[in-house]
PDB file of N, CA and C in Angstrom:
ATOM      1  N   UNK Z 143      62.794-128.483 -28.133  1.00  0.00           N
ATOM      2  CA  UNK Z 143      61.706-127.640 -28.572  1.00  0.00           C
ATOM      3  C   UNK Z 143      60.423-128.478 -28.553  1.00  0.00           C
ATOM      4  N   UNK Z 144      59.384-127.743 -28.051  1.00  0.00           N
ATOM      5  CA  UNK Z 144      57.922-128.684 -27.908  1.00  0.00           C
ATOM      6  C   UNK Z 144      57.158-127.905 -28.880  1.00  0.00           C
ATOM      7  N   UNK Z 145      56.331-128.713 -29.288  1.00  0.00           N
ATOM      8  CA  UNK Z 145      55.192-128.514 -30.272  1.00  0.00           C
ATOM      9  C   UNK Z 145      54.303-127.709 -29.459  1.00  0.00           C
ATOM     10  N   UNK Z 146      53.325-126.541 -29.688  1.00  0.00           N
ATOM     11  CA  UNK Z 146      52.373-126.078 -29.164  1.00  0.00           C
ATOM     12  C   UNK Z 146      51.442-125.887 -30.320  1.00  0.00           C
ATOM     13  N   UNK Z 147      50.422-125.242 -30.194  1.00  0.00           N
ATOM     14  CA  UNK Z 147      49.336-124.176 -30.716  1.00  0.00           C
ATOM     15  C   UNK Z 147      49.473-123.538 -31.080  1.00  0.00           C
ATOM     16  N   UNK Z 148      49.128-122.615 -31.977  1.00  0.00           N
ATOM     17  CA  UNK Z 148      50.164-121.540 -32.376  1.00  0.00           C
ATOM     18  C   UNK Z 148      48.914-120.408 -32.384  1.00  0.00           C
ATOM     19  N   UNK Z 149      47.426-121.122 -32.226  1.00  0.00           N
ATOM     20  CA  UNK Z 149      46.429-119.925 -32.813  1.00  0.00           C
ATOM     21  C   UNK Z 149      46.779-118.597 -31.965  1.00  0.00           C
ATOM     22  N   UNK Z 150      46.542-118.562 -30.933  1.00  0.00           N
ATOM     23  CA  UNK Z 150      47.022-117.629 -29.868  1.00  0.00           C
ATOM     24  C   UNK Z 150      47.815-117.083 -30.109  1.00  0.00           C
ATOM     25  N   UNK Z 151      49.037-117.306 -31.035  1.00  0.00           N
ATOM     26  CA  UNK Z 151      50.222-116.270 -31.150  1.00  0.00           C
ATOM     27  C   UNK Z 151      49.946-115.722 -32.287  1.00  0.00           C
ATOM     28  N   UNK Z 152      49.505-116.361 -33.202  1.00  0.00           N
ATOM     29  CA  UNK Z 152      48.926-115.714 -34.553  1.00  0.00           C
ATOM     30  C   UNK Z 152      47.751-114.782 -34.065  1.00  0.00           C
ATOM     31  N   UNK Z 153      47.016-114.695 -33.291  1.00  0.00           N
ATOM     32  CA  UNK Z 153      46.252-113.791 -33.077  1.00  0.00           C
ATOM     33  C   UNK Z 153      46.829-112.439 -32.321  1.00  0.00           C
ATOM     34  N   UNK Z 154      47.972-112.689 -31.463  1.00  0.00           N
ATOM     35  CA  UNK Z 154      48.050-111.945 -30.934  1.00  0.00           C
ATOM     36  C   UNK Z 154      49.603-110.687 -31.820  1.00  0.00           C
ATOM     37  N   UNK Z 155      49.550-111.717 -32.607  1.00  0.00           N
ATOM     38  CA  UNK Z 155      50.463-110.572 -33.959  1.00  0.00           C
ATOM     39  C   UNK Z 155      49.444-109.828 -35.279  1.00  0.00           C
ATOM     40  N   UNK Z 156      48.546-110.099 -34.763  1.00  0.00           N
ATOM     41  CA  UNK Z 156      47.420-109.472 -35.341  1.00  0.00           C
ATOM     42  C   UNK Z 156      47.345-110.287 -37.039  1.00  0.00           C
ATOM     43  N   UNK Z 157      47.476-111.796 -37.140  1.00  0.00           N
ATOM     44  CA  UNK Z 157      47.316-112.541 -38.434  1.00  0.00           C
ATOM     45  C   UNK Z 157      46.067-112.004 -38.925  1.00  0.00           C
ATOM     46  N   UNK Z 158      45.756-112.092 -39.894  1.00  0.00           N
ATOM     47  CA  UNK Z 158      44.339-112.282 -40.843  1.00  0.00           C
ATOM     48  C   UNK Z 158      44.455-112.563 -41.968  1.00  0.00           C
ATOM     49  N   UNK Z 159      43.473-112.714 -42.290  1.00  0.00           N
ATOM     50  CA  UNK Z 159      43.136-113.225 -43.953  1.00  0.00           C
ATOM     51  C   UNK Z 159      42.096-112.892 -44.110  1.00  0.00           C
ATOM     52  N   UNK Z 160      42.094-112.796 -46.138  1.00  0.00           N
ATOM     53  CA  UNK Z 160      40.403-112.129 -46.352  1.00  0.00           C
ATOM     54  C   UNK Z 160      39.832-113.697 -46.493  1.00  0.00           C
ATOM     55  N   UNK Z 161      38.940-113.821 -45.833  1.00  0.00           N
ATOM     56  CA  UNK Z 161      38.292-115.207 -46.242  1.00  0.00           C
ATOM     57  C   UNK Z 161      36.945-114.993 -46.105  1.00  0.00           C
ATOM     58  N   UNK Z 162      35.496-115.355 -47.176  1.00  0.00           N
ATOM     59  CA  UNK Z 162      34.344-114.495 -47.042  1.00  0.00           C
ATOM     60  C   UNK Z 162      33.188-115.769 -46.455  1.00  0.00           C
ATOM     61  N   UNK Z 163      32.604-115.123 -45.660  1.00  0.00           N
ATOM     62  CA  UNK Z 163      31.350-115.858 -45.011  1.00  0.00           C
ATOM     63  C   UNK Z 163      31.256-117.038 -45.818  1.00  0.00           C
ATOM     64  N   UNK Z 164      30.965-118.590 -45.053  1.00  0.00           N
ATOM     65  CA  UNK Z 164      30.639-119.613 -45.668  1.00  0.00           C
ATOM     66  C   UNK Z 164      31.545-120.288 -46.493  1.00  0.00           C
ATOM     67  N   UNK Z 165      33.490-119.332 -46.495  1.00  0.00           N
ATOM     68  CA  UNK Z 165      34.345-120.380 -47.008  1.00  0.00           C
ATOM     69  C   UNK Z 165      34.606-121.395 -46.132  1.00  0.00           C
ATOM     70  N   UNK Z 166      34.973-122.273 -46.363  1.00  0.00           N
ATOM     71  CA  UNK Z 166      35.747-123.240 -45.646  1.00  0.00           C
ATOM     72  C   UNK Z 166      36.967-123.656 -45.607  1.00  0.00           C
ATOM     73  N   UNK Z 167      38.035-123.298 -44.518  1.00  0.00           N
ATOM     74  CA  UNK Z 167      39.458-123.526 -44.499  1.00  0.00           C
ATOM     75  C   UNK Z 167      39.659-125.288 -44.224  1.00  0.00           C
ATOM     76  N   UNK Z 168      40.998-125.664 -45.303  1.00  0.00           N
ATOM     77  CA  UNK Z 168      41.124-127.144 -45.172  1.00  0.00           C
ATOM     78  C   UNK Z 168      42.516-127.237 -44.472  1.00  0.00           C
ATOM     79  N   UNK Z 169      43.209-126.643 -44.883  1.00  0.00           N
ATOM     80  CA  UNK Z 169      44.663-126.594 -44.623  1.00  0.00           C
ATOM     81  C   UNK Z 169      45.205-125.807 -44.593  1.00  0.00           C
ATOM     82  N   UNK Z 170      46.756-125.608 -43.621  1.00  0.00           N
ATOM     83  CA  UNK Z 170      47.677-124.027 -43.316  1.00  0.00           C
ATOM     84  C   UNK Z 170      48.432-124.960 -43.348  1.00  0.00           C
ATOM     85  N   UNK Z 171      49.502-123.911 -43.828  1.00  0.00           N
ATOM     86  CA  UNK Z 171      51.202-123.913 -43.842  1.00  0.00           C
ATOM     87  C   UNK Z 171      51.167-122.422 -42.704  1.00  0.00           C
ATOM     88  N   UNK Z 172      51.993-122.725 -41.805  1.00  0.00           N
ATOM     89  CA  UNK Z 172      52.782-121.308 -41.123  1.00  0.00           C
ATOM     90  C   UNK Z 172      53.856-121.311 -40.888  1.00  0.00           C
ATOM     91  N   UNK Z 173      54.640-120.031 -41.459  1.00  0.00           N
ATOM     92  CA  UNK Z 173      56.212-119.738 -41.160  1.00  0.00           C
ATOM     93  C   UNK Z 173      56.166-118.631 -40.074  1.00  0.00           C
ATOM     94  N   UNK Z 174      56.928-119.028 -38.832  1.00  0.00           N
ATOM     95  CA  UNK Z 174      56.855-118.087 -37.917  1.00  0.00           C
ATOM     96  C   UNK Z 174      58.027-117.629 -38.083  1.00  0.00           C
ATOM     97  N   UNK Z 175      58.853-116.292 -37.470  1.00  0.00           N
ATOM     98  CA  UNK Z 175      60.241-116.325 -37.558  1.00  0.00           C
ATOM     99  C   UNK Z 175      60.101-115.722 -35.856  1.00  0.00           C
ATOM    100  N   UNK Z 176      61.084-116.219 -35.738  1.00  0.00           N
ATOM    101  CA  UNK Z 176      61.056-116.347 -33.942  1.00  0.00           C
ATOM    102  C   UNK Z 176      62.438-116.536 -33.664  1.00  0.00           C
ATOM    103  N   UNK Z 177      62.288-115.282 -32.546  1.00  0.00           N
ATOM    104  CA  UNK Z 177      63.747-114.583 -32.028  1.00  0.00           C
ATOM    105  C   UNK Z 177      63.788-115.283 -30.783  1.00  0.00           C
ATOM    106  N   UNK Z 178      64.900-116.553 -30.782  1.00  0.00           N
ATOM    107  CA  UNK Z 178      65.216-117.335 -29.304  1.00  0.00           C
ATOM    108  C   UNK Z 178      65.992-116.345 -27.851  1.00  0.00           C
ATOM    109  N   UNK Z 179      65.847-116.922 -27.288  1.00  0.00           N
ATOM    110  CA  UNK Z 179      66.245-115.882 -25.795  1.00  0.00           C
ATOM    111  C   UNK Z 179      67.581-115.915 -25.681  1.00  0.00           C
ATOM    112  N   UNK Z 180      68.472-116.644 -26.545  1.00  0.00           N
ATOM    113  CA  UNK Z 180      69.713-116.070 -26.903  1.00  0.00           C
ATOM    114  C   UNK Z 180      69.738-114.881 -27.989  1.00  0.00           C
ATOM    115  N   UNK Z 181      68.950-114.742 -28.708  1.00  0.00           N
ATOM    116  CA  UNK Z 181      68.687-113.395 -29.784  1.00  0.00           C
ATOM    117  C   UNK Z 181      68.893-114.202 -31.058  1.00  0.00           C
ATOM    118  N   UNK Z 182      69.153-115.275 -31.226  1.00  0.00           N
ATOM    119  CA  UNK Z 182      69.236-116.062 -32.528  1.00  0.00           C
ATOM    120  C   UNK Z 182      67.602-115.969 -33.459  1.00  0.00           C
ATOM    121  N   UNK Z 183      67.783-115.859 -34.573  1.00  0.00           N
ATOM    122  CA  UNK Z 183      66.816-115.444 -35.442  1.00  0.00           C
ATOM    123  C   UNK Z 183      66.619-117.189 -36.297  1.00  0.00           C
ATOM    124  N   UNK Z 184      65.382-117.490 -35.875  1.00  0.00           N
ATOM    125  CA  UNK Z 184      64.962-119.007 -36.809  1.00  0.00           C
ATOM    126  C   UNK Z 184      63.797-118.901 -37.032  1.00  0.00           C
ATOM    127  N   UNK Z 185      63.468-119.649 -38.341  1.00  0.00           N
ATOM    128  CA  UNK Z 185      62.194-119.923 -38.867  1.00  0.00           C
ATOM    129  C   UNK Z 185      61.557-121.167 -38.691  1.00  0.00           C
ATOM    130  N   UNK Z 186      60.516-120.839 -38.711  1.00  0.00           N
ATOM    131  CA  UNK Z 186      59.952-122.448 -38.037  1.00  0.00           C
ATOM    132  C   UNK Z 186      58.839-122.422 -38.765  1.00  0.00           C
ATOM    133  N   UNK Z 187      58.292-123.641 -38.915  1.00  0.00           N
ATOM    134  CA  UNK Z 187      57.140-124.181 -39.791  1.00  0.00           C
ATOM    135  C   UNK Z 187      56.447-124.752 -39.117  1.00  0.00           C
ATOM    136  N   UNK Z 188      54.847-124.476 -39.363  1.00  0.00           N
ATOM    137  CA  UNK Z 188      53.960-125.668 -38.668  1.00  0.00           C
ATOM    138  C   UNK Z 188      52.286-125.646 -39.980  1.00  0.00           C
ATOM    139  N   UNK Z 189      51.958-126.719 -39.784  1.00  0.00           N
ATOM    140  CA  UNK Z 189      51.032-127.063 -40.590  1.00  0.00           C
ATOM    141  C   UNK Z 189      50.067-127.801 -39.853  1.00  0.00           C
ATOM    142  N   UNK Z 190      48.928-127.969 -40.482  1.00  0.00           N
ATOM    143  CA  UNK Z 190      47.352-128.394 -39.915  1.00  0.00           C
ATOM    144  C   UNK Z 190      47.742-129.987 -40.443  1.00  0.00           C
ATOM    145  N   UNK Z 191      47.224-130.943 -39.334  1.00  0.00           N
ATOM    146  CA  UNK Z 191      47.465-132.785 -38.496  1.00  0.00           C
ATOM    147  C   UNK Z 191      47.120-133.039 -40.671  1.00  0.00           C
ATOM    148  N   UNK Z 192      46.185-132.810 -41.611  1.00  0.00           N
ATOM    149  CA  UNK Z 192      45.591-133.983 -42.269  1.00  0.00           C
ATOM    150  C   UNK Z 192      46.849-132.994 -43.962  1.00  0.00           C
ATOM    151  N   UNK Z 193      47.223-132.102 -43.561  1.00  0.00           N
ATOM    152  CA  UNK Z 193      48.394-131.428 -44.676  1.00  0.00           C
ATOM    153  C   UNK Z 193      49.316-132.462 -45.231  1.00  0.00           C
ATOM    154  N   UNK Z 194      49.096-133.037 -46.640  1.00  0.00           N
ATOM    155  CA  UNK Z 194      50.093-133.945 -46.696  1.00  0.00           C
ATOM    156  C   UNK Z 194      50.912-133.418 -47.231  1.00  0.00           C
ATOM    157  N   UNK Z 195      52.585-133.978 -47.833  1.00  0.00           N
ATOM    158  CA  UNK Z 195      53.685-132.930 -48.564  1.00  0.00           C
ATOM    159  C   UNK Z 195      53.243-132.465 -49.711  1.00  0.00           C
ATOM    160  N   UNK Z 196      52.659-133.433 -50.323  1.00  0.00           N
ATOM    161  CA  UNK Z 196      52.258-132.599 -51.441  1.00  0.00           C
ATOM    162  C   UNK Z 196      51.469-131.720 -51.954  1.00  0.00           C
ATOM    163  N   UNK Z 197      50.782-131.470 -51.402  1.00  0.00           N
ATOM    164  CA  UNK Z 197      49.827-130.125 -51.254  1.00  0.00           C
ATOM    165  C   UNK Z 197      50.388-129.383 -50.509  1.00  0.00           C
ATOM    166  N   UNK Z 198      51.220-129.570 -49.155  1.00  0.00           N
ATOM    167  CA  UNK Z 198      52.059-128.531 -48.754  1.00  0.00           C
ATOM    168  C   UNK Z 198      53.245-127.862 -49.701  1.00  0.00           C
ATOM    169  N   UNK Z 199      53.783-128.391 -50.666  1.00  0.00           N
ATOM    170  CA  UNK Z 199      54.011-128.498 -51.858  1.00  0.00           C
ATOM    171  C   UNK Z 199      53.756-127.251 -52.378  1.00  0.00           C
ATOM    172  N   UNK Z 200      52.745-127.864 -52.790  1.00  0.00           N
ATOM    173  CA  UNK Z 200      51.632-126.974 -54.476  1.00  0.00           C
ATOM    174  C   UNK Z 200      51.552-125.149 -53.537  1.00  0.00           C
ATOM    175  N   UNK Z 201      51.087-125.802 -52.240  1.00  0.00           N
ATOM    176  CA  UNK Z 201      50.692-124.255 -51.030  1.00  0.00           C
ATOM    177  C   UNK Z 201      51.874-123.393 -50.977  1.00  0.00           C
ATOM    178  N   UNK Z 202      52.882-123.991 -50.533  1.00  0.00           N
ATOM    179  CA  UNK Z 202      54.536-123.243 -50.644  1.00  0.00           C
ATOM    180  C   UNK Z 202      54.628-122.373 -51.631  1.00  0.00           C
ATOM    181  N   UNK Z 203      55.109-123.495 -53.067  1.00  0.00           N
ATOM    182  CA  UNK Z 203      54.996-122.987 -54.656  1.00  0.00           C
ATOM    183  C   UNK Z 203      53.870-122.028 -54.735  1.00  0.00           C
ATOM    184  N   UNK Z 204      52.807-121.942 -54.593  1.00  0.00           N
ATOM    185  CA  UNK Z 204      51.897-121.234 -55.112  1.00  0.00           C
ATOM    186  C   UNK Z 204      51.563-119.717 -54.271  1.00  0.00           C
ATOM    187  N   UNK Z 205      52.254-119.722 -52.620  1.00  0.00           N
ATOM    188  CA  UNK Z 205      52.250-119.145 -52.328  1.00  0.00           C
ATOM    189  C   UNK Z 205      53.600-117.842 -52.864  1.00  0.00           C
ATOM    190  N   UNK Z 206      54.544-118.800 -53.157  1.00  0.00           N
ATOM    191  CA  UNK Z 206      56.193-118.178 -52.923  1.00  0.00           C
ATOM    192  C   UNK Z 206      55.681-117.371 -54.800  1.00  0.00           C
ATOM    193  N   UNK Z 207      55.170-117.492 -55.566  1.00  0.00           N
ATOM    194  CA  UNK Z 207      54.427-117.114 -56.832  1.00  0.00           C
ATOM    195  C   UNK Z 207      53.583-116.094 -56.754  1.00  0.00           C
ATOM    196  N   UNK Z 208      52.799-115.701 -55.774  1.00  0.00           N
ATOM    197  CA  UNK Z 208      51.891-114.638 -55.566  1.00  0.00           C
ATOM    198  C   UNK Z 208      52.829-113.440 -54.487  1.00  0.00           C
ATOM    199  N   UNK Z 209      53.520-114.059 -53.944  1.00  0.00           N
ATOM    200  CA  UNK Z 209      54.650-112.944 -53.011  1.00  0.00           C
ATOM    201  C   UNK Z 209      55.390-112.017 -54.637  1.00  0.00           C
ATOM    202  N   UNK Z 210      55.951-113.159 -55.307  1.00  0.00           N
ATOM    203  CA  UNK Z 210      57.319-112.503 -56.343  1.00  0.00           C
ATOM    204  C   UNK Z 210      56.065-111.538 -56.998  1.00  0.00           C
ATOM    205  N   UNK Z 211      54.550-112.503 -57.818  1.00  0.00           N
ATOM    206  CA  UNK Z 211      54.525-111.313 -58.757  1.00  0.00           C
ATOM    207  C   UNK Z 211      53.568-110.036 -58.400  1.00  0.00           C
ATOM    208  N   UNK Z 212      53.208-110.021 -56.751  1.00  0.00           N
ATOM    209  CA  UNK Z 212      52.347-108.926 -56.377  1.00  0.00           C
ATOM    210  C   UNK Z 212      51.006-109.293 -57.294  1.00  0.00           C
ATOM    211  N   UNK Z 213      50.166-110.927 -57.620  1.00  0.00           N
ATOM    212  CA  UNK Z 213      49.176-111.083 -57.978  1.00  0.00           C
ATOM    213  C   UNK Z 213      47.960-110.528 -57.269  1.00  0.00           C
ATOM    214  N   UNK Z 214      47.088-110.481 -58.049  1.00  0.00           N
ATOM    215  CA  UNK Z 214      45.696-109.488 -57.348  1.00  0.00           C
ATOM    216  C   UNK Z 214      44.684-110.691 -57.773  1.00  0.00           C
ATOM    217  N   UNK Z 215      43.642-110.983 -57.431  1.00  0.00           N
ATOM    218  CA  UNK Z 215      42.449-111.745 -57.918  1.00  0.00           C
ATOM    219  C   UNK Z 215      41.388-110.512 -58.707  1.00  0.00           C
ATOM    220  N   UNK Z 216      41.483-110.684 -59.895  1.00  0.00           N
ATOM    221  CA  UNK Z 216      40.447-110.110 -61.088  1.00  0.00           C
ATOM    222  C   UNK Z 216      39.454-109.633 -60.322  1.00  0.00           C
ATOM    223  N   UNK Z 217      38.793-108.705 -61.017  1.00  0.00           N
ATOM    224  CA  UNK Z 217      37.179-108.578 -60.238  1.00  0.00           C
ATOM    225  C   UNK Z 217      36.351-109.684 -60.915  1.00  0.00           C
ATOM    226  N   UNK Z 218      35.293-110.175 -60.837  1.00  0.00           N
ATOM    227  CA  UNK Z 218      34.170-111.033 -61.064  1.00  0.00           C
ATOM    228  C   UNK Z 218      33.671-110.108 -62.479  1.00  0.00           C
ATOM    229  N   UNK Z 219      33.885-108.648 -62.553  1.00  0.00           N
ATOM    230  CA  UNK Z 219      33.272-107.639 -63.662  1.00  0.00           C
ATOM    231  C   UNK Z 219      34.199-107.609 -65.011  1.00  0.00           C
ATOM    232  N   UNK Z 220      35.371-107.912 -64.861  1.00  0.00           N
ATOM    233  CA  UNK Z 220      36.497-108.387 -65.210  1.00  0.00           C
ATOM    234  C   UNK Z 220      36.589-109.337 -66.361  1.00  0.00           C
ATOM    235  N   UNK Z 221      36.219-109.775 -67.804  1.00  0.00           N
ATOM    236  CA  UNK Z 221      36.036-110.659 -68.712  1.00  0.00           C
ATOM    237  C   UNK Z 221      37.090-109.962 -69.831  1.00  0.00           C
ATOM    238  N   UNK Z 222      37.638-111.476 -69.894  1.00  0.00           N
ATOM    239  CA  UNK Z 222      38.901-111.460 -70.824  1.00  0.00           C
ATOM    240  C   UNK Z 222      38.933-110.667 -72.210  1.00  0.00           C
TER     241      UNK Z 222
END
């Protein structure tokens, strides 16, 4: 198996994210799941060159936390 690029395939499965004018992205985790030309079903991982484990880490955890509890981000109008 060779390493490629992946932007191109993420685009062309129609990826997005809300991300608003003037953020700045530092780091990705991506889980692809990808059906081999025998029909075998595997998951594969790829991450951005400066991602170290431990923040890939905290990204995993923190992601696998917002999947279970269907979290929303507050409105800004929103005070405790």
């Amino acid at each position: 198996m060779a390493e490629q690029p992946v932007g191109q395939m993420l685009d062309a499965i129609g990826l997005t994210a809300d991300i608003d004018d003037g953020d700045m992205t530092m780091d990705a985790i991506v889980i692809l799941k990808v059906i081999k030309a025998d029909g075998s079903v595997h998951l594969v991982k790829g991450r951005s060159d400066a991602l170290d484990w431990v923040t890939a880490l905290g990204m995993v955890t923190a992601a696998q936390a917002v999947e279970n509890s269907g979290y929303d981000l507050a409105d800004e109008d929103d005070e405790p």
